[in-house]
């Protein structure tokens, strides 16, 4: 199959600091499965500047064609590639795909919901994005929580909407340590929507918890928290494997690979209710969802068989490998029902 992926959320160089590799991972796995995949990266220059993305001149970089735009696709767009299907991620990718006149699948991220719900986008981008969703043959939501939010806004799209989660390779079996000091880990930028402050305040109430915080920001942490600063990804995974509980009550997450990594590293993992990976994490089965951090910590500590939670999390991760999720993504697009 010939696939054209259109998104600005795609790294041209491997060391790009602010560009996630989640869509690139799908592309690499589709290529491993024998599909021919090309990528168009449409960049609104102002948006790229605001999001601190690196600038690249127009041109082809491997399988990626980078195209810079000053204005949001007011003129005609085209491609010389003749794909069987177009898969578009992020608002810019979806608007670009809609103008090509080719069959396409539109992916819903947290940023799409912002365009659909914020007053700032009401008179221009929102109606254009709504038109694109109407024209798409399928709509992929990056998490169950996003699907629920999207269909609450647009229930008429239910029959062509599905969930396309990310995958991860490798998981370790873990047993609850039973140590006197329970190791709790949280990580992320110290920004409001991550709610790391809630974790810090909640953990202060437990004498048997030692909290480690990984991330960057200007906040001053109290003495009961161990602050590492920002760490390389490999070191974050090491800290996860040393921890008993991972908790990040973040909101407005598209998916949250960090939760999947924590589950794969043998942590009892906690996310915010109705956000991000909620849906893959099933409360009390393979992890926990919460609205109150102190309450969920009390629940975890009171459960006699914590190893069952860890076993269920391990089995969940085994079903979410990169190859399996990539295959499922394409099968949901091709499926006409």
Coordinates of C-alpha atoms in Angstrom, one line a residue:
X1 CA 0.0 0.0 0.0
X2 CA 1.2 3.5 -0.7
X3 CA 0.6 5.8 2.2
X4 CA 1.1 9.6 2.5
X5 CA 1.4 11.0 6.0
X6 CA 0.9 14.7 6.4
X7 CA 1.8 16.3 9.7
X8 CA 4.0 19.1 11.2
X9 CA 4.6 16.8 14.2
X10 CA 7.4 15.0 12.6
X11 CA 11.2 15.2 13.2
X12 CA 13.5 15.8 10.3
X13 CA 16.5 15.2 12.6
X14 CA 16.6 12.6 15.3
X15 CA 17.8 15.0 18.0
X16 CA 15.0 17.5 17.7
X17 CA 14.2 18.6 21.3
X18 CA 10.5 19.6 21.0
X19 CA 9.3 17.1 18.4
X20 CA 7.8 13.8 19.6
X21 CA 8.6 10.7 17.6
X22 CA 5.2 9.0 18.0
X23 CA 4.0 9.5 14.4
X24 CA 7.5 8.7 13.1
X25 CA 7.2 5.4 15.0
X26 CA 4.0 4.6 13.1
X27 CA 5.7 5.4 9.8
X28 CA 8.7 3.2 10.5
X29 CA 6.5 0.3 11.4
X30 CA 4.3 0.7 8.3
X31 CA 7.5 0.6 6.3
X32 CA 8.7 -2.5 8.1
X33 CA 5.4 -4.1 7.2
X34 CA 6.1 -3.5 3.6
X35 CA 4.2 -0.4 2.9
X36 CA 5.6 2.5 0.9
X37 CA 5.3 5.6 3.0
X38 CA 6.1 9.3 2.2
X39 CA 5.7 12.2 4.6
X40 CA 4.8 15.9 3.9
X41 CA 5.6 18.2 6.8
X42 CA 3.6 21.5 6.3
X43 CA 4.9 24.2 8.6
X44 CA 3.2 27.5 9.4
X45 CA 6.3 29.6 10.1
X46 CA 4.8 31.7 12.9
X47 CA 3.4 28.6 14.6
X48 CA 6.7 26.9 14.3
X49 CA 8.5 29.9 15.9
X50 CA 6.0 30.0 18.8
X51 CA 6.4 26.3 19.5
X52 CA 10.2 26.5 19.3
X53 CA 10.5 24.1 16.4
X54 CA 13.7 24.2 14.4
X55 CA 13.6 25.9 11.0
X56 CA 14.4 23.9 7.8
X57 CA 14.4 25.3 4.3
X58 CA 11.9 23.8 1.8
X59 CA 13.1 20.5 0.5
X60 CA 13.1 16.8 0.7
X61 CA 14.9 15.2 3.7
X62 CA 14.9 11.4 3.2
X63 CA 11.3 10.4 3.0
X64 CA 10.1 13.8 4.4
X65 CA 9.2 16.8 2.3
X66 CA 9.3 20.0 4.3
X67 CA 7.1 22.8 3.1
X68 CA 7.0 26.2 4.8
X69 CA 3.9 28.4 4.7
X70 CA 3.4 31.9 5.8
X71 CA -0.4 31.7 5.4
X72 CA -2.6 28.6 6.3
X73 CA -3.1 27.0 2.9
X74 CA -5.1 29.8 1.3
X75 CA -3.7 28.8 -2.1
X76 CA -3.9 25.4 -3.8
X77 CA -1.8 22.6 -2.5
X78 CA -0.7 19.5 -4.4
X79 CA 1.5 16.4 -4.4
X80 CA 3.1 14.4 -7.1
X81 CA 2.8 11.3 -5.0
X82 CA -0.2 9.0 -5.8
X83 CA -1.0 7.3 -2.5
X84 CA -3.7 4.8 -1.8
X85 CA -4.5 6.6 1.5
X86 CA -3.5 9.9 3.2
X87 CA -3.2 9.9 7.0
X88 CA -3.2 13.4 8.4
X89 CA -2.2 14.4 11.9
X90 CA -2.5 17.8 13.6
X91 CA -4.7 20.7 12.3
X92 CA -2.2 21.8 9.7
X93 CA -1.9 18.3 8.3
X94 CA -5.7 17.8 8.2
X95 CA -6.3 21.1 6.4
X96 CA -3.6 20.3 3.9
X97 CA -5.1 16.8 3.3
X98 CA -8.6 18.2 2.8
X99 CA -7.3 20.4 0.0
X100 CA -5.7 17.5 -1.9
X101 CA -8.9 15.9 -2.9
X102 CA -7.6 12.4 -2.0
X103 CA -9.2 9.9 0.4
X104 CA -7.8 10.6 3.9
X105 CA -8.0 9.7 7.5
X106 CA -7.9 12.7 10.0
X107 CA -6.3 12.1 13.4
X108 CA -7.6 13.9 16.5
X109 CA -5.0 15.2 19.0
X110 CA -5.6 17.5 22.0
X111 CA -4.6 20.4 19.8
X112 CA -7.5 19.7 17.4
X113 CA -9.9 19.9 20.4
X114 CA -8.5 23.3 21.2
X115 CA -9.2 24.6 17.7
X116 CA -12.7 23.2 17.9
X117 CA -13.6 24.7 21.3
X118 CA -11.6 27.9 21.8
X119 CA -13.1 31.3 20.8
X120 CA -9.8 32.3 19.1
X121 CA -10.4 29.8 16.3
X122 CA -14.2 30.2 16.0
X123 CA -14.4 32.2 12.7
X124 CA -11.8 30.6 10.5
X125 CA -9.9 27.5 11.6
X126 CA -12.9 25.8 13.4
X127 CA -15.2 25.7 10.3
X128 CA -12.3 24.6 8.1
X129 CA -11.4 21.8 10.4
X130 CA -15.1 20.7 10.8
X131 CA -15.4 20.6 7.0
X132 CA -12.2 18.4 6.8
X133 CA -13.6 15.9 9.4
X134 CA -16.8 15.7 7.4
X135 CA -14.8 14.9 4.2
X136 CA -12.5 12.4 5.9
X137 CA -13.2 8.7 5.2
X138 CA -12.1 7.9 8.7
X139 CA -11.2 9.7 11.9
X140 CA -8.6 8.3 14.3
X141 CA -8.5 9.6 17.9
X142 CA -5.2 9.1 19.6
X143 CA -6.8 7.9 22.8
X144 CA -10.2 6.7 24.2
X145 CA -10.5 9.8 26.2
X146 CA -10.0 12.0 23.1
X147 CA -12.6 9.9 21.2
X148 CA -15.2 10.5 23.9
X149 CA -14.5 14.2 24.0
X150 CA -14.6 14.5 20.2
X151 CA -17.8 12.5 19.8
X152 CA -19.5 14.5 22.5
X153 CA -18.9 17.5 20.2
X154 CA -19.7 15.6 16.9
X155 CA -21.8 12.5 17.5
X156 CA -22.6 12.4 13.8
X157 CA -19.0 11.1 13.1
X158 CA -19.3 8.1 15.4
X159 CA -19.5 5.4 12.7
X160 CA -16.2 6.4 11.1
X161 CA -14.2 7.2 14.3
X162 CA -11.8 4.8 16.0
X163 CA -9.0 4.9 18.6
X164 CA -5.3 4.7 17.4
X165 CA -3.1 4.5 20.4
X166 CA 0.7 4.4 20.4
X167 CA 2.7 1.3 21.1
X168 CA 5.8 0.4 23.0
X169 CA 8.3 -2.5 22.6
X170 CA 9.6 -4.3 25.7
X171 CA 8.2 -4.7 29.2
X172 CA 9.5 -6.1 32.5
X173 CA 7.6 -8.2 35.0
X174 CA 7.7 -6.6 38.4
X175 CA 6.7 -7.5 41.9
X176 CA 5.6 -5.0 44.6
X177 CA 8.8 -4.2 46.5
X178 CA 7.3 -4.2 49.9
X179 CA 10.0 -1.8 51.0
X180 CA 9.4 0.5 54.0
X181 CA 9.9 3.5 51.8
X182 CA 7.6 3.5 48.8
X183 CA 9.2 5.1 45.8
X184 CA 6.8 7.4 43.9
X185 CA 7.9 9.1 40.7
X186 CA 6.4 11.9 38.6
X187 CA 7.9 13.7 35.7
X188 CA 7.1 16.5 33.2
X189 CA 7.5 20.2 32.7
X190 CA 6.4 22.3 35.6
X191 CA 3.4 23.8 33.8
X192 CA -0.1 24.2 35.2
X193 CA -1.8 21.4 33.1
X194 CA 0.7 18.8 34.4
X195 CA -0.5 19.3 38.0
X196 CA 2.9 18.2 39.5
X197 CA 2.2 20.5 42.4
X198 CA -0.8 18.2 43.3
X199 CA 1.5 15.2 43.5
X200 CA 4.0 17.1 45.7
X201 CA 1.4 18.3 48.1
X202 CA -0.3 14.8 48.3
X203 CA 2.9 12.9 49.0
X204 CA 3.7 15.3 51.9
X205 CA 0.9 13.5 53.8
X206 CA 2.6 10.1 53.7
X207 CA 5.6 9.3 56.0
X208 CA 6.3 6.0 54.1
X209 CA 6.5 7.7 50.6
X210 CA 9.7 9.0 49.0
X211 CA 8.9 11.2 46.0
X212 CA 11.2 11.8 43.1
X213 CA 10.4 14.6 40.6
X214 CA 11.9 14.7 37.1
X215 CA 11.4 17.8 35.0
X216 CA 12.2 21.3 34.2
X217 CA 10.8 24.5 35.6
X218 CA 11.3 27.4 38.1
X219 CA 9.3 26.0 41.0
X220 CA 11.0 25.5 44.3
X221 CA 10.4 22.0 45.6
X222 CA 10.0 21.3 49.3
X223 CA 12.5 19.2 51.2
X224 CA 10.4 16.0 51.1
X225 CA 10.8 15.8 47.3
X226 CA 13.9 14.7 45.4
X227 CA 14.3 16.9 42.4
X228 CA 16.6 15.5 39.6
X229 CA 16.0 18.2 37.0
X230 CA 15.6 17.2 33.4
X231 CA 17.1 13.8 32.5
X232 CA 17.8 12.0 29.2
X233 CA 15.1 9.5 28.2
X234 CA 17.3 6.5 29.1
X235 CA 17.7 7.9 32.7
X236 CA 14.0 8.5 33.0
X237 CA 13.4 4.8 32.2
X238 CA 16.0 3.8 34.8
X239 CA 14.2 5.8 37.5
X240 CA 10.9 4.2 36.4
X241 CA 12.3 0.8 36.9
X242 CA 13.5 1.8 40.4
X243 CA 10.0 3.1 41.4
X244 CA 6.9 1.5 42.8
X245 CA 4.3 4.1 41.7
X246 CA 4.3 6.5 38.8
X247 CA 1.7 9.3 38.9
X248 CA 1.1 12.2 36.6
X249 CA -2.4 13.8 36.9
X250 CA -1.9 15.8 33.7
X251 CA -4.8 17.1 31.6
X252 CA -5.2 17.9 27.9
X253 CA -2.9 15.0 27.0
X254 CA -3.2 13.6 23.5
X255 CA -2.0 10.1 24.7
X256 CA 0.9 10.2 27.1
X257 CA 3.7 7.7 26.1
X258 CA 5.2 8.3 29.6
X259 CA 2.3 6.3 31.2
X260 CA 2.9 3.4 28.8
X261 CA 6.6 3.5 29.6
X262 CA 5.8 3.5 33.3
X263 CA 3.6 0.5 32.9
X264 CA 6.2 -1.3 30.9
X265 CA 8.8 -0.4 33.6
X266 CA 6.9 -2.2 36.3
X267 CA 5.2 0.8 38.0
X268 CA 1.7 1.0 39.3
X269 CA 0.7 3.8 37.0
X270 CA -1.8 6.6 37.7
X271 CA -3.3 9.1 35.2
X272 CA -6.0 11.7 35.4
X273 CA -9.6 10.5 35.0
X274 CA -11.1 11.1 31.5
X275 CA -7.8 12.2 30.0
X276 CA -4.8 10.9 28.0
X277 CA -4.3 7.2 28.5
X278 CA -7.5 6.7 30.5
X279 CA -9.2 3.8 28.7
X280 CA -6.0 1.8 28.3
X281 CA -5.5 2.2 32.1
X282 CA -8.6 0.7 33.6
X283 CA -9.1 1.9 37.2
X284 CA -8.2 -0.8 39.8
X285 CA -7.4 -3.4 37.1
X286 CA -4.1 -2.5 35.5
X287 CA -3.5 1.0 37.0
X288 CA -5.5 3.8 38.4
X289 CA -7.3 7.0 37.3
X290 CA -7.8 9.8 39.6
X291 CA -9.2 13.3 40.3
X292 CA -7.6 13.5 43.7
X293 CA -4.0 12.4 44.2
X294 CA -4.1 11.8 48.0
X295 CA -7.2 9.7 47.6
X296 CA -5.7 7.5 44.9
X297 CA -2.5 7.0 46.9
X298 CA -4.6 5.8 49.8
X299 CA -6.4 3.4 47.5
X300 CA -3.2 1.9 46.2
X301 CA -1.7 1.5 49.6
X302 CA -4.8 -0.2 50.9
X303 CA -5.0 -2.9 48.2
X304 CA -3.7 -6.2 49.5
X305 CA -2.8 -7.7 46.1
X306 CA -0.8 -5.0 44.3
X307 CA 1.0 -7.7 42.2
X308 CA -2.2 -8.4 40.4
X309 CA -2.3 -4.8 39.2
X310 CA 1.3 -5.1 38.0
X311 CA 0.6 -8.3 36.2
X312 CA -2.4 -6.9 34.4
X313 CA -0.4 -3.8 33.4
X314 CA 2.4 -6.1 32.0
X315 CA -0.2 -8.0 29.9
X316 CA -1.8 -4.8 28.7
X317 CA 1.6 -3.5 27.4
X318 CA 2.3 -6.8 25.6
X319 CA -0.8 -6.1 23.5
X320 CA 0.3 -2.6 22.7
X321 CA 3.5 -3.2 20.8
X322 CA 4.6 -0.8 18.1
X323 CA 3.9 -3.3 15.4
X324 CA 0.5 -4.3 16.7
X325 CA -0.7 -0.8 17.1
X326 CA 0.6 0.2 13.6
X327 CA -1.2 -2.8 12.0
X328 CA -4.4 -2.0 13.9
X329 CA -4.3 1.6 12.8
X330 CA -4.2 0.7 9.1
X331 CA -6.8 -2.1 9.5
X332 CA -9.3 0.4 11.1
X333 CA -8.8 2.7 8.1
X334 CA -9.3 0.0 5.5
X335 CA -12.3 -1.5 7.3
X336 CA -15.4 -0.1 5.6
X337 CA -17.8 -0.9 8.5

